[in-house]
Coordinates of C-alpha atoms and ligand atoms in Angstrom, one line a residue:
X15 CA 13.4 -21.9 20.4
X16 CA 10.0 -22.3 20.0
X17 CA 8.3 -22.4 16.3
X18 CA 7.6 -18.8 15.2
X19 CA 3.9 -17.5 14.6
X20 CA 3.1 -14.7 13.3
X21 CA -0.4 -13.0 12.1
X22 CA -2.2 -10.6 10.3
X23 CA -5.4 -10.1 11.1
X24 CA -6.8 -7.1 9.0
X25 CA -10.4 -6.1 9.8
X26 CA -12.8 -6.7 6.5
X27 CA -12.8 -2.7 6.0
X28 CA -13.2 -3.0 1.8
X29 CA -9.6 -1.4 1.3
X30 CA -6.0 -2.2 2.1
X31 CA -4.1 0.7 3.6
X32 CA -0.5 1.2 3.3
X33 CA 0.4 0.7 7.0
X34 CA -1.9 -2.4 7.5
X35 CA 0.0 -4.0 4.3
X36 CA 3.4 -3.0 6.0
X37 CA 2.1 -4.5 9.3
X38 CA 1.4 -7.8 6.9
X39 CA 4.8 -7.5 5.2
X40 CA 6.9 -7.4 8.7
X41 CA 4.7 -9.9 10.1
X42 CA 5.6 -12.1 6.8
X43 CA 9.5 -11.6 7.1
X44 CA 9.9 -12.2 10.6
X45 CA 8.1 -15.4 9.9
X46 CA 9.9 -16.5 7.2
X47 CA 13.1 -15.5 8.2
X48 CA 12.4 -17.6 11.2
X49 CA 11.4 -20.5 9.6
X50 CA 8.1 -19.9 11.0
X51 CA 4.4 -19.6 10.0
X52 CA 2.7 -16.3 8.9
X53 CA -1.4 -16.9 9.4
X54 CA -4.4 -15.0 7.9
X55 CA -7.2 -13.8 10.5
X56 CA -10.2 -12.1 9.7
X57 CA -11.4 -10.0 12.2
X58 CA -14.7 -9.4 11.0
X59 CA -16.6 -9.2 14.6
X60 CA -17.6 -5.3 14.2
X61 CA -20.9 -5.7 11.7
X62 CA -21.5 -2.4 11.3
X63 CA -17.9 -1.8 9.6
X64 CA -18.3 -4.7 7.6
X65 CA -18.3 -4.4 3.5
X66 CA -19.4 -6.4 0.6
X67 CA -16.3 -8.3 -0.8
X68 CA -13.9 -7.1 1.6
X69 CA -12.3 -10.4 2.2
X70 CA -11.3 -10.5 -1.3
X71 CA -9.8 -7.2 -1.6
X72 CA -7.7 -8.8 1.6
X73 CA -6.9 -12.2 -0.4
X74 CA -6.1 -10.2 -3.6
X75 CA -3.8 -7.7 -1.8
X76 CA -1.7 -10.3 -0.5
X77 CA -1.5 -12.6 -3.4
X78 CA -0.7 -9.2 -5.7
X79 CA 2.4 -8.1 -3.2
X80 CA 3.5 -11.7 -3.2
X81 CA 2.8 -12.2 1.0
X82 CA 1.8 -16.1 1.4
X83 CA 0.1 -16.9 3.9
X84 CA 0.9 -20.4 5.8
X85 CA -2.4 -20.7 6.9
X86 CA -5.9 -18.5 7.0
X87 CA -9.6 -18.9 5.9
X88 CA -8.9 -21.2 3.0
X89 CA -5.5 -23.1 4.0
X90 CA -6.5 -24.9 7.1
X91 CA -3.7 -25.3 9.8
X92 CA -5.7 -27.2 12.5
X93 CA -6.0 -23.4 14.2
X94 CA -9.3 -22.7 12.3
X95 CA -11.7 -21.1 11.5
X96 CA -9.7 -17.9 10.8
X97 CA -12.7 -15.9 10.2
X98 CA -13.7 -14.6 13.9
X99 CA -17.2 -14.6 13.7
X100 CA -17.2 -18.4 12.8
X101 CA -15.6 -18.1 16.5
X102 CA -18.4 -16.9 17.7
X103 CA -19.1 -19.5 20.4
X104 CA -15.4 -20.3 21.1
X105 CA -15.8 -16.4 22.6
X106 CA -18.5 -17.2 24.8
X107 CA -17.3 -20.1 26.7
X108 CA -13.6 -18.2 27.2
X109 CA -16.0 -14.8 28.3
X110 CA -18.2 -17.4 30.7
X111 CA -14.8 -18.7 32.0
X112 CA -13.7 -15.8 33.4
X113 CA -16.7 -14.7 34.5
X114 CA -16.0 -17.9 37.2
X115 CA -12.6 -16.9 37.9
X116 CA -14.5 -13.2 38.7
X117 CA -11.8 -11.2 36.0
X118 CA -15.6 -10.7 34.1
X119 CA -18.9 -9.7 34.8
X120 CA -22.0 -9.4 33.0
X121 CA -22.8 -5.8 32.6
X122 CA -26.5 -5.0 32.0
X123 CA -26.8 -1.6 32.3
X124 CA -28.6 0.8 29.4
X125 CA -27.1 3.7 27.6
X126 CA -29.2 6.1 28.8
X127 CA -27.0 5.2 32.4
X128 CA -23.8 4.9 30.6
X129 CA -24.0 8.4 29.0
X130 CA -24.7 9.7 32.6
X131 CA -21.1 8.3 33.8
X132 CA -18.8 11.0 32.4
X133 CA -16.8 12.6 34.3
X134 CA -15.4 16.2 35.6
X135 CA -13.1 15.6 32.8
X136 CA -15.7 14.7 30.4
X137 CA -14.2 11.7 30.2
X138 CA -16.8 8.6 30.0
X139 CA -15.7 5.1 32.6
X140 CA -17.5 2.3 33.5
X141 CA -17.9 2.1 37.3
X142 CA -18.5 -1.0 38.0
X143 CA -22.1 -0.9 39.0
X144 CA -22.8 -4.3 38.0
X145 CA -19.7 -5.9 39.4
X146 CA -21.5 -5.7 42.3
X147 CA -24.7 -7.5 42.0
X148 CA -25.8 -10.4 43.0
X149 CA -25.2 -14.1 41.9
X150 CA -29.3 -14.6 41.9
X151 CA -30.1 -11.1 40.3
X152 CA -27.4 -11.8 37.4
X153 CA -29.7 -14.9 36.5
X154 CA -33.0 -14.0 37.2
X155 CA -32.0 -10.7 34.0
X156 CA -30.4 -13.3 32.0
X157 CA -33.1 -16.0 32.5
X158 CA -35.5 -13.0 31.7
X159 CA -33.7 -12.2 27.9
X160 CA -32.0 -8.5 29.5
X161 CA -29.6 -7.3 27.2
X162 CA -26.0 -8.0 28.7
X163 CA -22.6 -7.2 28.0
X164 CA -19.6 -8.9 29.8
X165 CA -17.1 -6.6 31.0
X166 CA -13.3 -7.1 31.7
X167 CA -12.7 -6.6 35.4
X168 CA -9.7 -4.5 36.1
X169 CA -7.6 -4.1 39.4
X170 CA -7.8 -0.4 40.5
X171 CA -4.4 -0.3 42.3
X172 CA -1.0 -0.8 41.1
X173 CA 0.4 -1.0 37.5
X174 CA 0.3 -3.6 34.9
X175 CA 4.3 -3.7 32.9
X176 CA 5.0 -5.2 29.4
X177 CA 8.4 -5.1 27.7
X178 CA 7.9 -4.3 23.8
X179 CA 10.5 -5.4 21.5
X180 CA 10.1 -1.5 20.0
X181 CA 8.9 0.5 22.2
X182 CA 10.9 -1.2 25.3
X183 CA 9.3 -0.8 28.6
X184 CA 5.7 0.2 28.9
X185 CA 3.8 0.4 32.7
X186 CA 0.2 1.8 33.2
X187 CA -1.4 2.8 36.4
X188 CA -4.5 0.1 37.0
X189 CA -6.4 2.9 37.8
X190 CA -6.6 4.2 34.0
X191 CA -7.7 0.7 33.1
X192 CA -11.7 0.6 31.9
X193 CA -13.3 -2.4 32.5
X194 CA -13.8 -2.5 29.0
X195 CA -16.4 -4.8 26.7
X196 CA -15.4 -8.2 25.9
X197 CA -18.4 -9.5 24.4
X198 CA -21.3 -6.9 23.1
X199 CA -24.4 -7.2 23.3
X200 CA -25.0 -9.1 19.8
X201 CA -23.3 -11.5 21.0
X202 CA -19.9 -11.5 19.5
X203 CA -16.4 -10.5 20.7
X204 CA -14.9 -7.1 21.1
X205 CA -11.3 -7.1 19.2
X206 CA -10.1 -6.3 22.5
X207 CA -11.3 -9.8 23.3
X208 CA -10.9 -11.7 20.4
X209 CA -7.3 -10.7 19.6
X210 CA -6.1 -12.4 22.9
X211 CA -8.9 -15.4 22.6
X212 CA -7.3 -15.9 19.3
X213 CA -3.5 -14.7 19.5
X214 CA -3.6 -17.6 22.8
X215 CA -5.5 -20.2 20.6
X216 CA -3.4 -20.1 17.1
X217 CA 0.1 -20.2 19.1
X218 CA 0.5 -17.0 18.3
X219 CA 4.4 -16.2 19.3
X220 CA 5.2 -13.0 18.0
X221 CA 2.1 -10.1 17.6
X222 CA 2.6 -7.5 15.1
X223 CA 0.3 -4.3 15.0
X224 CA -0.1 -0.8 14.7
X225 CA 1.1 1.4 17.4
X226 CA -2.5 1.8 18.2
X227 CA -2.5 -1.0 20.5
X228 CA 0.6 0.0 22.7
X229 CA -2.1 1.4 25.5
X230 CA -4.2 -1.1 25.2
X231 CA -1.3 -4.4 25.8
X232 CA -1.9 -3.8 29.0
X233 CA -5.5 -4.7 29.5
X234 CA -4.7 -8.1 27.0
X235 CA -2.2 -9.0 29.5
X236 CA -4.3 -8.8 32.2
X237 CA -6.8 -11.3 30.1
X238 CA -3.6 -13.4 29.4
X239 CA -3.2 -13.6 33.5
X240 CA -6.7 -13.7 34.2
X241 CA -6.5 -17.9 32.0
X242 CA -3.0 -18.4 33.1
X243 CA -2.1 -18.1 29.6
X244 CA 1.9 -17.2 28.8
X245 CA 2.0 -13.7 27.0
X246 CA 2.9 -13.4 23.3
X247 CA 5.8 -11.0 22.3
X248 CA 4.9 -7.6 21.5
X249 CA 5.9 -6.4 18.4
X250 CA 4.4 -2.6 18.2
X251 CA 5.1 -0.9 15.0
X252 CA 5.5 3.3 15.0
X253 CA 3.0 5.0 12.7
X254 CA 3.6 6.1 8.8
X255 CA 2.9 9.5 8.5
X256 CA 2.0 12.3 6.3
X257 CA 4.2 15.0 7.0
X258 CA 6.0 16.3 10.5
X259 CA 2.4 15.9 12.6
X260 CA -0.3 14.2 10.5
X261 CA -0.6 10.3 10.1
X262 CA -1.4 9.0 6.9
X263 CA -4.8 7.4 7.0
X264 CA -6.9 6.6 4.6
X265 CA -9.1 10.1 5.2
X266 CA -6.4 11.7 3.3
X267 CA -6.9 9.4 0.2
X268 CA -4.5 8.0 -1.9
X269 CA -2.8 5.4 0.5
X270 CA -4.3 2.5 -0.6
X271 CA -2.9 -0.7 -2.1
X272 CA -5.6 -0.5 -5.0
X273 CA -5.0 3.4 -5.6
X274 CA -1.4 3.2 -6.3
X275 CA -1.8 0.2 -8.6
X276 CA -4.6 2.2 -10.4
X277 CA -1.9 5.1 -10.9
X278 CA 0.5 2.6 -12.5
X279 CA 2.5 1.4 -9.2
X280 CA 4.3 -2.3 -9.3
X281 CA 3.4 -4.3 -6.3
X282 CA 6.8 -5.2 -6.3
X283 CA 8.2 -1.6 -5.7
X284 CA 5.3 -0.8 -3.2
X285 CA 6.4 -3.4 -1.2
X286 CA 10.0 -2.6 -1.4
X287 CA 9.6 1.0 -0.5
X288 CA 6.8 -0.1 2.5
X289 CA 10.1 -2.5 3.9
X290 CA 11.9 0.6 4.2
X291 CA 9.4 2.7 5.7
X292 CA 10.1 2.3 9.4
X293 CA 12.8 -0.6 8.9
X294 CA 16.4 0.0 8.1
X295 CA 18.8 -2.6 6.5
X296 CA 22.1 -2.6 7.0
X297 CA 24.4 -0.9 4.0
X298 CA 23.4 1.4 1.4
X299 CA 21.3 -1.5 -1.2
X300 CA 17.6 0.3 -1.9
X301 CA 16.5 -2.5 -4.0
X302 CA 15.6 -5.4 -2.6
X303 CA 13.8 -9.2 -4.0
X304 CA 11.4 -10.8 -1.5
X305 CA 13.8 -12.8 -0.8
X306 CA 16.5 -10.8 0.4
X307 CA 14.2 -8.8 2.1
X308 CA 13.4 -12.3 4.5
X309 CA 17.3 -12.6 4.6
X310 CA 17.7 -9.1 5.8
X311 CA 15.1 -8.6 8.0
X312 CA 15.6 -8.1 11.8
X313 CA 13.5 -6.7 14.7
X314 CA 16.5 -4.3 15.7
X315 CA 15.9 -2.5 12.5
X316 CA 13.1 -1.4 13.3
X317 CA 12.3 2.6 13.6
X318 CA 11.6 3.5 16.9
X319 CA 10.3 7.0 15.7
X320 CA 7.7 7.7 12.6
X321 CA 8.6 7.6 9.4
X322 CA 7.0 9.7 6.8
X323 CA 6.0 8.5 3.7
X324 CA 7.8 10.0 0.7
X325 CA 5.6 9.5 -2.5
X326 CA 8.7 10.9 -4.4
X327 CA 10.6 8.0 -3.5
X328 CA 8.5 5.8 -4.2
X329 CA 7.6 6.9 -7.2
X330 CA 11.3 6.6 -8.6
X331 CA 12.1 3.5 -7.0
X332 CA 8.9 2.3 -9.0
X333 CA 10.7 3.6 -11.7
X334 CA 13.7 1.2 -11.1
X335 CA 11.7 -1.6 -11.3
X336 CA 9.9 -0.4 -14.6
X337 CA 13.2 0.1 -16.4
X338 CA 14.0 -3.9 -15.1
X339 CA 10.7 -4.8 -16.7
X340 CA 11.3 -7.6 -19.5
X341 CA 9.9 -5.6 -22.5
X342 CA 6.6 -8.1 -22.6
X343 CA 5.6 -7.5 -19.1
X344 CA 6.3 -3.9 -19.4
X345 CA 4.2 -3.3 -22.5
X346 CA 1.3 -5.7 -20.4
X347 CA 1.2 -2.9 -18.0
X348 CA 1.6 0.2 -20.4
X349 CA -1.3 -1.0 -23.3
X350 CA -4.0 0.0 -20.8
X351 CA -2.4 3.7 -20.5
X352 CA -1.8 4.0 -23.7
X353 CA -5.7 3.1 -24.1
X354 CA -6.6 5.9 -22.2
X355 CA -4.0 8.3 -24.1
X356 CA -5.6 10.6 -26.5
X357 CA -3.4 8.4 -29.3
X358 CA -6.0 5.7 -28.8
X359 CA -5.4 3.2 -31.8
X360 CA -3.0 5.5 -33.8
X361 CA 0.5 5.1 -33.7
X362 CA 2.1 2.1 -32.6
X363 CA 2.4 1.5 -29.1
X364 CA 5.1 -1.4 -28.6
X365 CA 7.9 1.7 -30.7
X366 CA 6.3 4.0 -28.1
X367 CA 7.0 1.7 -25.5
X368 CA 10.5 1.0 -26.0
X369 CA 10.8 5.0 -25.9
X370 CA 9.3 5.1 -22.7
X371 CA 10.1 2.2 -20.6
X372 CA 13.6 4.2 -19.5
X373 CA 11.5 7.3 -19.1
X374 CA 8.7 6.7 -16.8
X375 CA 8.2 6.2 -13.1
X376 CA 5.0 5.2 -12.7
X377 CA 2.5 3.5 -15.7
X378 CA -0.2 6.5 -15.9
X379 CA 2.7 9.1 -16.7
X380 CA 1.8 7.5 -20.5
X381 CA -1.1 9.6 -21.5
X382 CA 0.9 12.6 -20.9
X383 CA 4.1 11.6 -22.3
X384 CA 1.9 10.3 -25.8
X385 CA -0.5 12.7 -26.0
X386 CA 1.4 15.2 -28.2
X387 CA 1.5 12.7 -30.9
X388 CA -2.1 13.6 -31.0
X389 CA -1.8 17.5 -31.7
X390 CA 0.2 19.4 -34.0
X391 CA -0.6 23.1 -34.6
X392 CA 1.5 26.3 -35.8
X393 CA 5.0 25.8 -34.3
X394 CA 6.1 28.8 -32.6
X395 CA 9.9 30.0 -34.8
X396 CA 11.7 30.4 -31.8
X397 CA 11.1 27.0 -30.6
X398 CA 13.4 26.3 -33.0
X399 CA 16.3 28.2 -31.3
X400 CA 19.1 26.1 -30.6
X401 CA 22.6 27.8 -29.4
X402 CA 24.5 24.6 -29.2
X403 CA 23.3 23.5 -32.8
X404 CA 23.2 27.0 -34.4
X405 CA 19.2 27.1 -35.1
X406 CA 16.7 29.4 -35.0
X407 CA 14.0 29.6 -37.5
X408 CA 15.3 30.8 -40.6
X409 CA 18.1 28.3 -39.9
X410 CA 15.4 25.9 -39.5
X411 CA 13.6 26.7 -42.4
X412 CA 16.1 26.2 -45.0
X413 CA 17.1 22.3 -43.1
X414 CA 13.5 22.0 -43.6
X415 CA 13.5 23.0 -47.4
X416 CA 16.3 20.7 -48.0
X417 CA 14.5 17.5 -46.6
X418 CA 11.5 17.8 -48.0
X419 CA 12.4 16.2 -51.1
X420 CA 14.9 13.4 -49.6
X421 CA 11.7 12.4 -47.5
X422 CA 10.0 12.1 -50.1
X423 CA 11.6 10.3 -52.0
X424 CA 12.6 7.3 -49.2
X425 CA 10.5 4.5 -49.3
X426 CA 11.6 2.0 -47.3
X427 CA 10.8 3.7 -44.1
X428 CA 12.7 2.3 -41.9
X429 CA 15.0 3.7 -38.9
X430 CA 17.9 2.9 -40.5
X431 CA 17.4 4.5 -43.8
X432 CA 15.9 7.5 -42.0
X433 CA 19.4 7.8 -40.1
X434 CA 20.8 7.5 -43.3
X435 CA 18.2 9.6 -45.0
X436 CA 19.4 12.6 -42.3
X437 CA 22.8 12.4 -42.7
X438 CA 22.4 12.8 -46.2
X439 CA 20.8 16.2 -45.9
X440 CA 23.3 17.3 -43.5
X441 CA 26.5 16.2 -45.8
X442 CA 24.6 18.3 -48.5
X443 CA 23.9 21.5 -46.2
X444 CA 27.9 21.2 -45.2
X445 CA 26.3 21.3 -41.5
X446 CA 26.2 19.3 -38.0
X447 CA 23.8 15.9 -38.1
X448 CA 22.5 17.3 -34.6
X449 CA 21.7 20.4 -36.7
X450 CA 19.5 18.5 -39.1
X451 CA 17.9 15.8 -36.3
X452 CA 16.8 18.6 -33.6
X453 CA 15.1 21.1 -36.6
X454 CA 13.2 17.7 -37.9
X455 CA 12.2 17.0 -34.6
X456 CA 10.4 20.0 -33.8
X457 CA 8.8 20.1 -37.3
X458 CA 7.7 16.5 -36.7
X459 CA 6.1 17.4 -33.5
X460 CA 6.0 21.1 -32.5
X461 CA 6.7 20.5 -29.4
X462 CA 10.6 21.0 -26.9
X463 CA 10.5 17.9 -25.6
X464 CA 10.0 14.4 -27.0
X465 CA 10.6 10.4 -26.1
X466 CA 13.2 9.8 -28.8
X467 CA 14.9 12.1 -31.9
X468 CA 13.3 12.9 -35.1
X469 CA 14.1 9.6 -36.6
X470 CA 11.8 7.6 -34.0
X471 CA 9.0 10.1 -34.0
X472 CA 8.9 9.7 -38.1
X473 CA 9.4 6.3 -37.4
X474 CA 6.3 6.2 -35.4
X475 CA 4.5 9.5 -37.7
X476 CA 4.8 7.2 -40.7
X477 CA 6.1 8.6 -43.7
X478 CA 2.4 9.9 -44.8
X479 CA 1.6 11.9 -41.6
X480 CA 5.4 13.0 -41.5
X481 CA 5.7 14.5 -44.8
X482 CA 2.1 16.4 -44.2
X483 CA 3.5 17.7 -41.1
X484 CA 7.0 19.0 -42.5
X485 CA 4.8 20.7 -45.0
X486 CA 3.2 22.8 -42.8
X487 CA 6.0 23.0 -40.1
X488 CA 8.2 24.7 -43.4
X489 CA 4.4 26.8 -44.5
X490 CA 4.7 28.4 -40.5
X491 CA 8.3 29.5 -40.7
Ligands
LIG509 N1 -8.2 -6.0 13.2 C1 -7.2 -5.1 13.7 C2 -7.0 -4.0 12.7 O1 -7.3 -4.2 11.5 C3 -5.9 -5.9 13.9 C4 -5.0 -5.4 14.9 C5 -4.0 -6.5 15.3 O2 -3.2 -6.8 14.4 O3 -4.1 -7.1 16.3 O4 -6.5 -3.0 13.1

C-alpha cells in the first residue's frame, strides 16, 4: 500500500474550534496508525478573514493537545511551502494549464452583471458568458490590465460519482455544478482550488474534512480529471452539534480550544472526549492515552450520523484525568484559581489542594469551592441539625462548650493531635466522634458542605482564626 498522507489544513481564523481540532486529531491517528505522515497546511488565501497571530494560535493548539505534525510551515518535507499564499504562483501556472486544456476560462465580467444573474429561484449562477469569447478578445482585456477571474468549467449533462469512506456513495447532476472561482481576482486561489492544487502536490492520500465539503467533492474531482491527476480518498467527517438541530459553531461561544482551557480543561481530556465524539472504539474503555487512541483508531468507527456534544461528559471525564494528576502538576494548574479565589494569599493552598484534587472536574470550580474560607457570619442553629449524629443546636452548643478549652490548650497544631484533640472531647462528653467532628465543622465554617472534616479546615483555619471562630460560632447558639 502506498505511504499514508494525511493533512490538516485549518484556515488562519485566530481561534481553534472544537470540530476543526477533531478533524486534526482523526487526520493524526489515521496517519499514525498507518505508519504514515500527518502534514500542517495553512490555508491562508482568503485576506479578508485573515487575523494577527492566527498561525500561532494553530501551532500552539496542536503542540498543547499533543498532535505532531510530520511536516508544515516550519518542518520542511520537500512538499513546501505549506503556507498557501507563498503558493501563490504555483496556483497560476496550474489555473493557466487548464485554461489550455479548456476545463477554465478567464471570466471578466463586473458585479454589477453578476448580481443581475439570479434566478426565478433567487438563486445566483454563473452562465458562462465568458466561456464563450474569443481567443483575441481574452488577450487584448488581459493585455489591457481588465480585472479577471478564472472560472472552473463544468459539463452541464450527466453526473459526477465519488465513493466516501463515510458517507458511501455520493452522485450530483452536472447541471447543479457552478462554474465556480478558482483564482480571484487578487490574484490568489479560491480553497476550492487550492485544496486540490495542494492535496495533488503534497501526495496527499487520505483527505479529512468537515462534512461541509461533501457537495463540493464533486467539483474537485472534476479538477482532479481535468490534470489527469488520481483522486485522493475521501474521508468526510459528520458535524458536532449542539443539541437535536443546531451545529455547534463558534457563534454559539464556548467551543473553542482556548475557552475550555481558560475554564480549567486538560488538553489531554479534550482530546480524549473529541476521539469519541463521532468515533466509537470497540469495548466499554472511556479513557484512552494518545497512544492507544492511534492503536485503536479505524475509519469504520466512524459515526455516520451527528454526534452532539455533551459538556457534561466532558467535564467529568476531565475530572478523571484531574484525580490522575501527580500532586505537582495538579497544584501547577490549581495555584492560578486559587489566585483568583477570594482566599487570595490566606490559607494555604497546597492543604486545600490535596482536598480538592478528588473533588473537582474542571480547574475554575476552585474559587467556588474556597471561597467560604473567606466568610464566616452568624451560623444559622438549625444548620446544626443532624439526625444521624443526634445534633441540633443546643446539642451543638454544649460539644462546642466542651472544646473550647481543649483547643485551647493544644499547641502543636497538627492533624494528628487535632484527631486526637477530638476524640478527647468526645470520650469526655460519653458521645459519638462523628458527633463532635460534624458540630466543629460547622462552627469552623458556617457553612453544610465542606472539602474535608473539621480537623482539615482547623488545620488550614490555624489555631488563631479557629479558636476566634468557635468563639462566636458558641456566642450565636
Ligand atoms: N481551510 C479549510 C477549513 O478550515 C480546510 C478544509 C479542508 O480540510 O480541506 O475549513
Amino acid at each position: 500500500m502506498e505511504k499514508v498522507r494525511t493533512r490538516f489544513a485549518p484556515s488562519p481564523t485566530g481561534f481553534m474550534h472544537i470540530g476543526n481540532l477533531r478533524t486534526a486529531l482523526y487526520g493524526y491517528l489515521f496517519a499514525k496508525k498507518n505508519n504514515g505522515q500527518f502534514i500542517l497546511r495553512i490555508e491562508d488565501t482568503d485576506l479578508e478573514r485573515y487575523v494577527e497571530g492566527a498561525i500561532d494560535v494553530i501551532y500552539n493548539t496542536l503542540k498543547e493537545a499533543n498532535i505532531v505534525w510530520d511536516e508544515g510551515p516550519d518542518k520542511d518535507g520537500g512538499f513546501g511551502p505549506y503556507v498557501q499564499t507563498e503558493r501563490k504562483d504555483i496556483y497560476l501556472k496550474y489555473a493557466k494549464e487548464l485554461i489550455d486544456k479548456k476545463a477554465a476560462y478567464y471570466c471578466f465580467c463586473d458585479k454589477e452583471r453578476l448580481d443581475s444573474l439570479t434566478n426565478e429561484t433567487g438563486i445566483k449562477r454563473y452562465d458562462k458568458h465568458c466561456l464563450h469569447l474569443s481567443k483575441e478578445e481574452v488577450e487584448e482585456r488581459l493585455a489591457r490590465g481588465d480585472k479577471y477571474v478564472i472560472r472552473q468549467n463544468m459539463p452541464t449533462e450527466g453526473y459526477t460519482e465519488f465513493d466516501d469512506m463515510v458517507y458511501g456513495h455520493v452522485s450530483v447532476p452536472n447541471s447543479e455544478l457552478e462554474d465556480q472561482i478558482l483564482i480571484k481576482s487578487d490574484g490568489l486561489p479560491t480553497y476550492n482550488f487550492a485544496n486540490v492544487i495542494d492535496d495533488h502536490l503534497m501526495q496527499i492520500t487520505h483527505v479529512m474534512r468537515g462534512n461541509e465539503y461533501l457537495s463540493s467533492t464533486p467539483k474537485y474531482n472534476l479538477l482532479y480529471d481535468a490534470f489527469g491527476w488520481e483522486h485522493p480518498k475521501y474521508i468526510h467527517l459528520t458535524p458536532i452539534m449542539k443539541d437535536a438541530t443546531r451545529k455547534l459553531s463558534k457563534r454559539y461561544g464556548d467551543a473553542n480550544f482556548d475557552d475550555f482551557i481558560q475554564k480549567g480543561y486538560l488538553p489531554q481530556a479534550i482530546i480524549n472526549y473529541i476521539a469519541l465524539l463521532g468515533w466509537s472504539p470497540k469495548g466499554e474503555q472511556e479513557k484512552f492515552t494518545m497512544d492507544e487512541l492511534i492503536e485503536k483508531f479505524s475509519i469504520s468507527g466512524l459515526s455516520h450520523s451527528s454526534c452532539i456534544f455533551d459538556p457534561d461528559k466532558m467535564k467529568w471525564l476531565n475530572g478523571e484525568y484531574i484525580k490522575e494528576l501527580p500532586f505537582d502538576e495538579f497544584m501547577k494548574h490549581a495555584i492560578p484559581f486559587f489566585e483568583q479565589s477570594e482566599i487570595k494569599g490566606k490559607y494555604d493552598y497546597q492543604k486545600l489542594g490535596k482536598l480538592l484534587q478528588t473533588r473537582i472536574e474542571i480547574f475554575s470550580e476552585i474559587p467556588e469551592k474556597v471561597n467560604f474560607l473567606a466568610h464566616f457570619s452568624k451560623i444559622d442553629p438549625e444548620l446544626y441539625n443532624n439526625k444521624k449524629f443526634k445534633l441540633n443546636g443546643t446539642v451543638a452548643k454544649g460539644v462546642l462548650e466542651t472544646s473550647l478549652p481543649y483547643f485551647e490548650q493544644l499547641n502543636d497544631w497538627t492533624e494528628d493531635k487535632l484527631h486526637e484533640t477530638i476524640l478527647a472531647i468526645a470520650n469526655k462528653l460519653e458521645t459519638k466522634s462523628g458527633q463532635v467532628y460534624t458540630a466543629l465543622r460547622i462552627a469552623f465554617t458556617g457553612v453544610a458542605v465542606t472539602p474535608g472534616g473539621s480537623v482539615e479546615m482547623a488545620d488550614i483555619l490555624g489555631k488563631e482564626e479557629t479558636l476566634i471562630r468557635l468563639k462566636k460560632a458558641i456566642e450565636w447558639l
